[in-house]
PDB file of C-alpha atoms and ligand atoms in Angstrom:
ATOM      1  CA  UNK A  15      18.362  90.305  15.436  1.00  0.00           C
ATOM      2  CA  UNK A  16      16.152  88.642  17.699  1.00  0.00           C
ATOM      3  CA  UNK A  17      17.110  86.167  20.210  1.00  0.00           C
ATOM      4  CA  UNK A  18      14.476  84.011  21.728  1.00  0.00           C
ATOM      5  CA  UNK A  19      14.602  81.595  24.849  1.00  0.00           C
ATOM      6  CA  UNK A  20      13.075  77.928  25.157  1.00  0.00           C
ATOM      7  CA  UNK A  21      12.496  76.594  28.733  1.00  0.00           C
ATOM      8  CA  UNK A  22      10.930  73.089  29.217  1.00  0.00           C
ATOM      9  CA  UNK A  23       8.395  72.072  32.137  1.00  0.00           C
ATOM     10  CA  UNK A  24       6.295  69.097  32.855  1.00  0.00           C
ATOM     11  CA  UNK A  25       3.073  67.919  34.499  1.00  0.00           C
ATOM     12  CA  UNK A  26       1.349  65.122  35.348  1.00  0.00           C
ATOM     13  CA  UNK A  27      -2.542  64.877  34.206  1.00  0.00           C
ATOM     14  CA  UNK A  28      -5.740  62.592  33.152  1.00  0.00           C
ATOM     15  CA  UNK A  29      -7.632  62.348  30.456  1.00  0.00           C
ATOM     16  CA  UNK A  30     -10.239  60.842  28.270  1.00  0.00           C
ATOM     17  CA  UNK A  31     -10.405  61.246  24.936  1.00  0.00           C
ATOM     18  CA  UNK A  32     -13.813  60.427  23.807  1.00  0.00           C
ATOM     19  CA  UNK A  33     -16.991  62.337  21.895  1.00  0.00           C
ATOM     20  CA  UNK A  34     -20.127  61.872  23.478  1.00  0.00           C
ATOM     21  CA  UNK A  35     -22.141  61.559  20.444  1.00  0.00           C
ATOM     22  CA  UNK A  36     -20.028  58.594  19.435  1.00  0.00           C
ATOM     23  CA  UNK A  37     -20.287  55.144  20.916  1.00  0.00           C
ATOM     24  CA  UNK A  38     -17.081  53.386  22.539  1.00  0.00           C
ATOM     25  CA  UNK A  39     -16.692  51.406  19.607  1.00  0.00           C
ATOM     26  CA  UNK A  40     -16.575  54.731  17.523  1.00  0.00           C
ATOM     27  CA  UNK A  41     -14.140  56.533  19.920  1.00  0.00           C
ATOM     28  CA  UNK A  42     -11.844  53.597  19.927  1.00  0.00           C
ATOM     29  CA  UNK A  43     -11.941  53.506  16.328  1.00  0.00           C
ATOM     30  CA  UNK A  44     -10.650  57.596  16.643  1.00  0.00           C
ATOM     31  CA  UNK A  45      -8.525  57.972  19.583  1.00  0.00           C
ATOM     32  CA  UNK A  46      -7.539  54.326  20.349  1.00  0.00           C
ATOM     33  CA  UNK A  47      -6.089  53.595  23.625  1.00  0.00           C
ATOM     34  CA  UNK A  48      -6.915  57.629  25.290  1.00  0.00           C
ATOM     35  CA  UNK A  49     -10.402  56.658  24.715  1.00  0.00           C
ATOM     36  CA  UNK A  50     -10.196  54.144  27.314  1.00  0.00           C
ATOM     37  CA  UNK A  51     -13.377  54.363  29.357  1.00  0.00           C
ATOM     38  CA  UNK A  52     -11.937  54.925  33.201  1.00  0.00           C
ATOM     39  CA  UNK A  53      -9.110  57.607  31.493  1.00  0.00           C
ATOM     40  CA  UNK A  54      -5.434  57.568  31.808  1.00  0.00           C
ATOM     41  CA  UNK A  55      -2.515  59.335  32.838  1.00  0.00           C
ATOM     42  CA  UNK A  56      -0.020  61.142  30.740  1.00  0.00           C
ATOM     43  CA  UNK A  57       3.222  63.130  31.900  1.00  0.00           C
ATOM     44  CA  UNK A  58       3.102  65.952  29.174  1.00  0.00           C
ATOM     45  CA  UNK A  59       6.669  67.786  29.045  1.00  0.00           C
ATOM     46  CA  UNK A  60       6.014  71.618  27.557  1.00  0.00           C
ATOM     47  CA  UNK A  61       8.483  73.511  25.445  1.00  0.00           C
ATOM     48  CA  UNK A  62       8.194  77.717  26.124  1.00  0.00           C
ATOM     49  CA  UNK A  63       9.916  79.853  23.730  1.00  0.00           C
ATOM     50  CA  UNK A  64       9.734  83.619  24.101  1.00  0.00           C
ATOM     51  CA  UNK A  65      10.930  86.160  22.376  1.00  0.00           C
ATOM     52  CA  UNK A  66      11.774  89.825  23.792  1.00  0.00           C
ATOM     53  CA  UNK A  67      14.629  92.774  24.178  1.00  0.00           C
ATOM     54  CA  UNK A  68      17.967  91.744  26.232  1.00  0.00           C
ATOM     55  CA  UNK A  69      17.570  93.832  29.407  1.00  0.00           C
ATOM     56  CA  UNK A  70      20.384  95.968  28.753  1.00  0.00           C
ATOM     57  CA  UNK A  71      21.519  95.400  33.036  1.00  0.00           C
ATOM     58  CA  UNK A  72      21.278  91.867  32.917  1.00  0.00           C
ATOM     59  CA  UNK A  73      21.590  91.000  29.109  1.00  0.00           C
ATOM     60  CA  UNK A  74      18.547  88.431  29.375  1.00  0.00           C
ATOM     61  CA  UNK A  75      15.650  88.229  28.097  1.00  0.00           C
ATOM     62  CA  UNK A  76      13.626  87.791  31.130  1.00  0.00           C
ATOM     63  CA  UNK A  77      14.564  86.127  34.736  1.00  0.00           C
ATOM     64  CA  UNK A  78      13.818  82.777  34.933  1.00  0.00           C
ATOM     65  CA  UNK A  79      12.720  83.014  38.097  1.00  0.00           C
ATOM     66  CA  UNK A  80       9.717  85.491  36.982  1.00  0.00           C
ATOM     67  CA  UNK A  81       9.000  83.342  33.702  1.00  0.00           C
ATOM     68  CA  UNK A  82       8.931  79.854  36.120  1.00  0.00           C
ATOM     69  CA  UNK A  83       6.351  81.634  38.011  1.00  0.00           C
ATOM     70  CA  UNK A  84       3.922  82.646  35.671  1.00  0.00           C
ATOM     71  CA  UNK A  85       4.272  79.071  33.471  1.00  0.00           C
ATOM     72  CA  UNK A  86       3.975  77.127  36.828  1.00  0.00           C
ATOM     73  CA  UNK A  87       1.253  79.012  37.667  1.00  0.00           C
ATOM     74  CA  UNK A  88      -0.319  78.595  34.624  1.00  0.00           C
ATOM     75  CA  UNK A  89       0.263  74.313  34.432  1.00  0.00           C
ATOM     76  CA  UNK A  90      -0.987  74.784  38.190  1.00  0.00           C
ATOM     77  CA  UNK A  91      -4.547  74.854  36.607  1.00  0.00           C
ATOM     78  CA  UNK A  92      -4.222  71.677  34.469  1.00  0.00           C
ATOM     79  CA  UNK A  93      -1.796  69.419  36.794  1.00  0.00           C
ATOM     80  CA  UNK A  94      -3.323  66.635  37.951  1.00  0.00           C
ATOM     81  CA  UNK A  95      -6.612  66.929  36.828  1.00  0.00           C
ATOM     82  CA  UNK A  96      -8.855  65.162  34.438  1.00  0.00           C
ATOM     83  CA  UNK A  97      -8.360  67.668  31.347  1.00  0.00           C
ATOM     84  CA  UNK A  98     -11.674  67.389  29.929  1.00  0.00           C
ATOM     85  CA  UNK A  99     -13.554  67.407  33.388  1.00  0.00           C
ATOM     86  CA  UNK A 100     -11.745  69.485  35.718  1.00  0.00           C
ATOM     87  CA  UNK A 101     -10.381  72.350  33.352  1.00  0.00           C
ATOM     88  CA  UNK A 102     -13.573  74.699  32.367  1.00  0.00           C
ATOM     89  CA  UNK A 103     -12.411  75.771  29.671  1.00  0.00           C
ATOM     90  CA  UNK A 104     -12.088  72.466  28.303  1.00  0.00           C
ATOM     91  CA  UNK A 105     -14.559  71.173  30.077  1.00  0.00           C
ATOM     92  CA  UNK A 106     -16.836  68.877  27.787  1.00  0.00           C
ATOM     93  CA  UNK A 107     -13.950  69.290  24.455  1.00  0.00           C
ATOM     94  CA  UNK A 108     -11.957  66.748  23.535  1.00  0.00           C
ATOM     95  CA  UNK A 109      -8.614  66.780  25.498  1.00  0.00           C
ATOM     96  CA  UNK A 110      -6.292  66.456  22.785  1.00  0.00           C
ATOM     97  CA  UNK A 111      -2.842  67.529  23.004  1.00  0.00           C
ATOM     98  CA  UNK A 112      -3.603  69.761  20.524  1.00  0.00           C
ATOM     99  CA  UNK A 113      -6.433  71.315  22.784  1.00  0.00           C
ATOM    100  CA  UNK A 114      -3.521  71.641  25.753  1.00  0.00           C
ATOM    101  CA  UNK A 115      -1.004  73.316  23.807  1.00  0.00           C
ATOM    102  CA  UNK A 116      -3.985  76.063  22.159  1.00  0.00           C
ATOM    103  CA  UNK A 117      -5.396  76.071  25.911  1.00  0.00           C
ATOM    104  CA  UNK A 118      -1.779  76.630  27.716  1.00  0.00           C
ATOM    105  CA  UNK A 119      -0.665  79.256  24.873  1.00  0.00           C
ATOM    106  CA  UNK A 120      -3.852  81.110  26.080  1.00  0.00           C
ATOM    107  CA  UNK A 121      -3.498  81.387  29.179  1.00  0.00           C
ATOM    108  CA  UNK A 122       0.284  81.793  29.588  1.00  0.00           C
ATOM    109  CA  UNK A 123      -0.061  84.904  26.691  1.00  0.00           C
ATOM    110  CA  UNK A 124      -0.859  87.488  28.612  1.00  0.00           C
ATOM    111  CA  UNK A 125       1.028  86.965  31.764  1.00  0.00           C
ATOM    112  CA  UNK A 126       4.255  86.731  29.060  1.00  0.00           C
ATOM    113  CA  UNK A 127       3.224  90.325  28.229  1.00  0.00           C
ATOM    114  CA  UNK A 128       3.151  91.568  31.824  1.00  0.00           C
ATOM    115  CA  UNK A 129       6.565  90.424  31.961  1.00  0.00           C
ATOM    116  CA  UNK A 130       7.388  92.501  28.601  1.00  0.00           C
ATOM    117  CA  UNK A 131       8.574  89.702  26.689  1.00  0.00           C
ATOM    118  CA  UNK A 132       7.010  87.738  23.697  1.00  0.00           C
ATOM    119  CA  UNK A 133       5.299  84.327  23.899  1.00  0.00           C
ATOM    120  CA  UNK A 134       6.103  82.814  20.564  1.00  0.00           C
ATOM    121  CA  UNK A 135       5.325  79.011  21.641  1.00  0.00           C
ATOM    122  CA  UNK A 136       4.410  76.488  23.366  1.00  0.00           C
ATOM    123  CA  UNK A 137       4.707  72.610  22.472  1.00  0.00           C
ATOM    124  CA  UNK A 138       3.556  70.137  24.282  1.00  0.00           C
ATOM    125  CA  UNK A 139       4.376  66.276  24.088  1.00  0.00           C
ATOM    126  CA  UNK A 140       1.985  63.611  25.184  1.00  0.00           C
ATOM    127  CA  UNK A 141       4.264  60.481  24.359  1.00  0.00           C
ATOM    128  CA  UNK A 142       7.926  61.100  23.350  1.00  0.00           C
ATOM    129  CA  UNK A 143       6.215  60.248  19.548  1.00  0.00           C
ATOM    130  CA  UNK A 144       4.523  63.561  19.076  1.00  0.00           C
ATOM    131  CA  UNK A 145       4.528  66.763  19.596  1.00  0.00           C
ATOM    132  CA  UNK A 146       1.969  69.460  19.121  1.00  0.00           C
ATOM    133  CA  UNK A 147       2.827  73.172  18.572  1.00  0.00           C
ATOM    134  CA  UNK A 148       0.548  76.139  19.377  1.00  0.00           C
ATOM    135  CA  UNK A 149       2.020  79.430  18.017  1.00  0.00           C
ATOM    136  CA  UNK A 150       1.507  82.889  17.699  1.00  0.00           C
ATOM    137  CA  UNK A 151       0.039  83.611  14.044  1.00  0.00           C
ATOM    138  CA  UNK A 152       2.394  86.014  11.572  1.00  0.00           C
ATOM    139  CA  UNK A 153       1.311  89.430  12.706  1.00  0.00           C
TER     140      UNK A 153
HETATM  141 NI1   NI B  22      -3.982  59.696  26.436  1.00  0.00          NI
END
């Protein structure tokens, strides 16, 4: 049996959603209101679930303190910034929340496996109307 834990963060960021090949007409057309041309603020709550062995001292999964630090650190990259500016490795993509929850699963991955435990997901939510779900692919 496996057991898996969820924790849930949030941070604040800006964004544009808009493809500079299109014109604004075009990018309204596609991303309607996050293709506003001065950019916008969204406060995008994150689900973590991990996955791992019960620490046979403790019978958790993984301190919470430890996981808090490396998923803070992580959102410490993106937080307050404007996504598609200030984040290089999005820099010049679209921000869309499907983009931040591919981009976050990345880069929380391998800190996860420093701490010996599994990163099976993350999900992000943009409005409390969607949420997007990056996950790790059937092995
Ligand atoms: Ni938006």
């Amino acid at each position: 049996m496996q057991v898996r834990l969820g924790r849930q963060y949030r941070f604040f960021a800006a964004h544009r959603l808009y493809n500079p090949a299109l014109d604004d007409a075009e990018n309204l057309r596609i991303y309607g209101k996050c293709s506003h041309p001065n950019g916008h603020g969204h406060t995008y709550l994150v689900d973590v679930v991990v996955s791992g062995p019960l620490n046979p001292d403790t019978q958790m999964i993984v301190d919470l303190d430890n996981l808090d630090e490396c998923v803070n650190a992580v959102l410490d990259t993106i937080a307050h910034k404007q996504i598609e500016v200030d984040v290089p490795e999005l820099a010049g993509q679209r921000s869309t929340t499907e983009n931040v929850a591919r981009y976050l699963f990345d880069k929380l991955d391998p800190e996860t496996t420093r701490l010996g435990i599994v990163l099976e997901r993350v999900e992000v939510a943009e409005t409390r109307n969607n949420r997007f779900v990056a996950e790790r692919a059937a092995a």
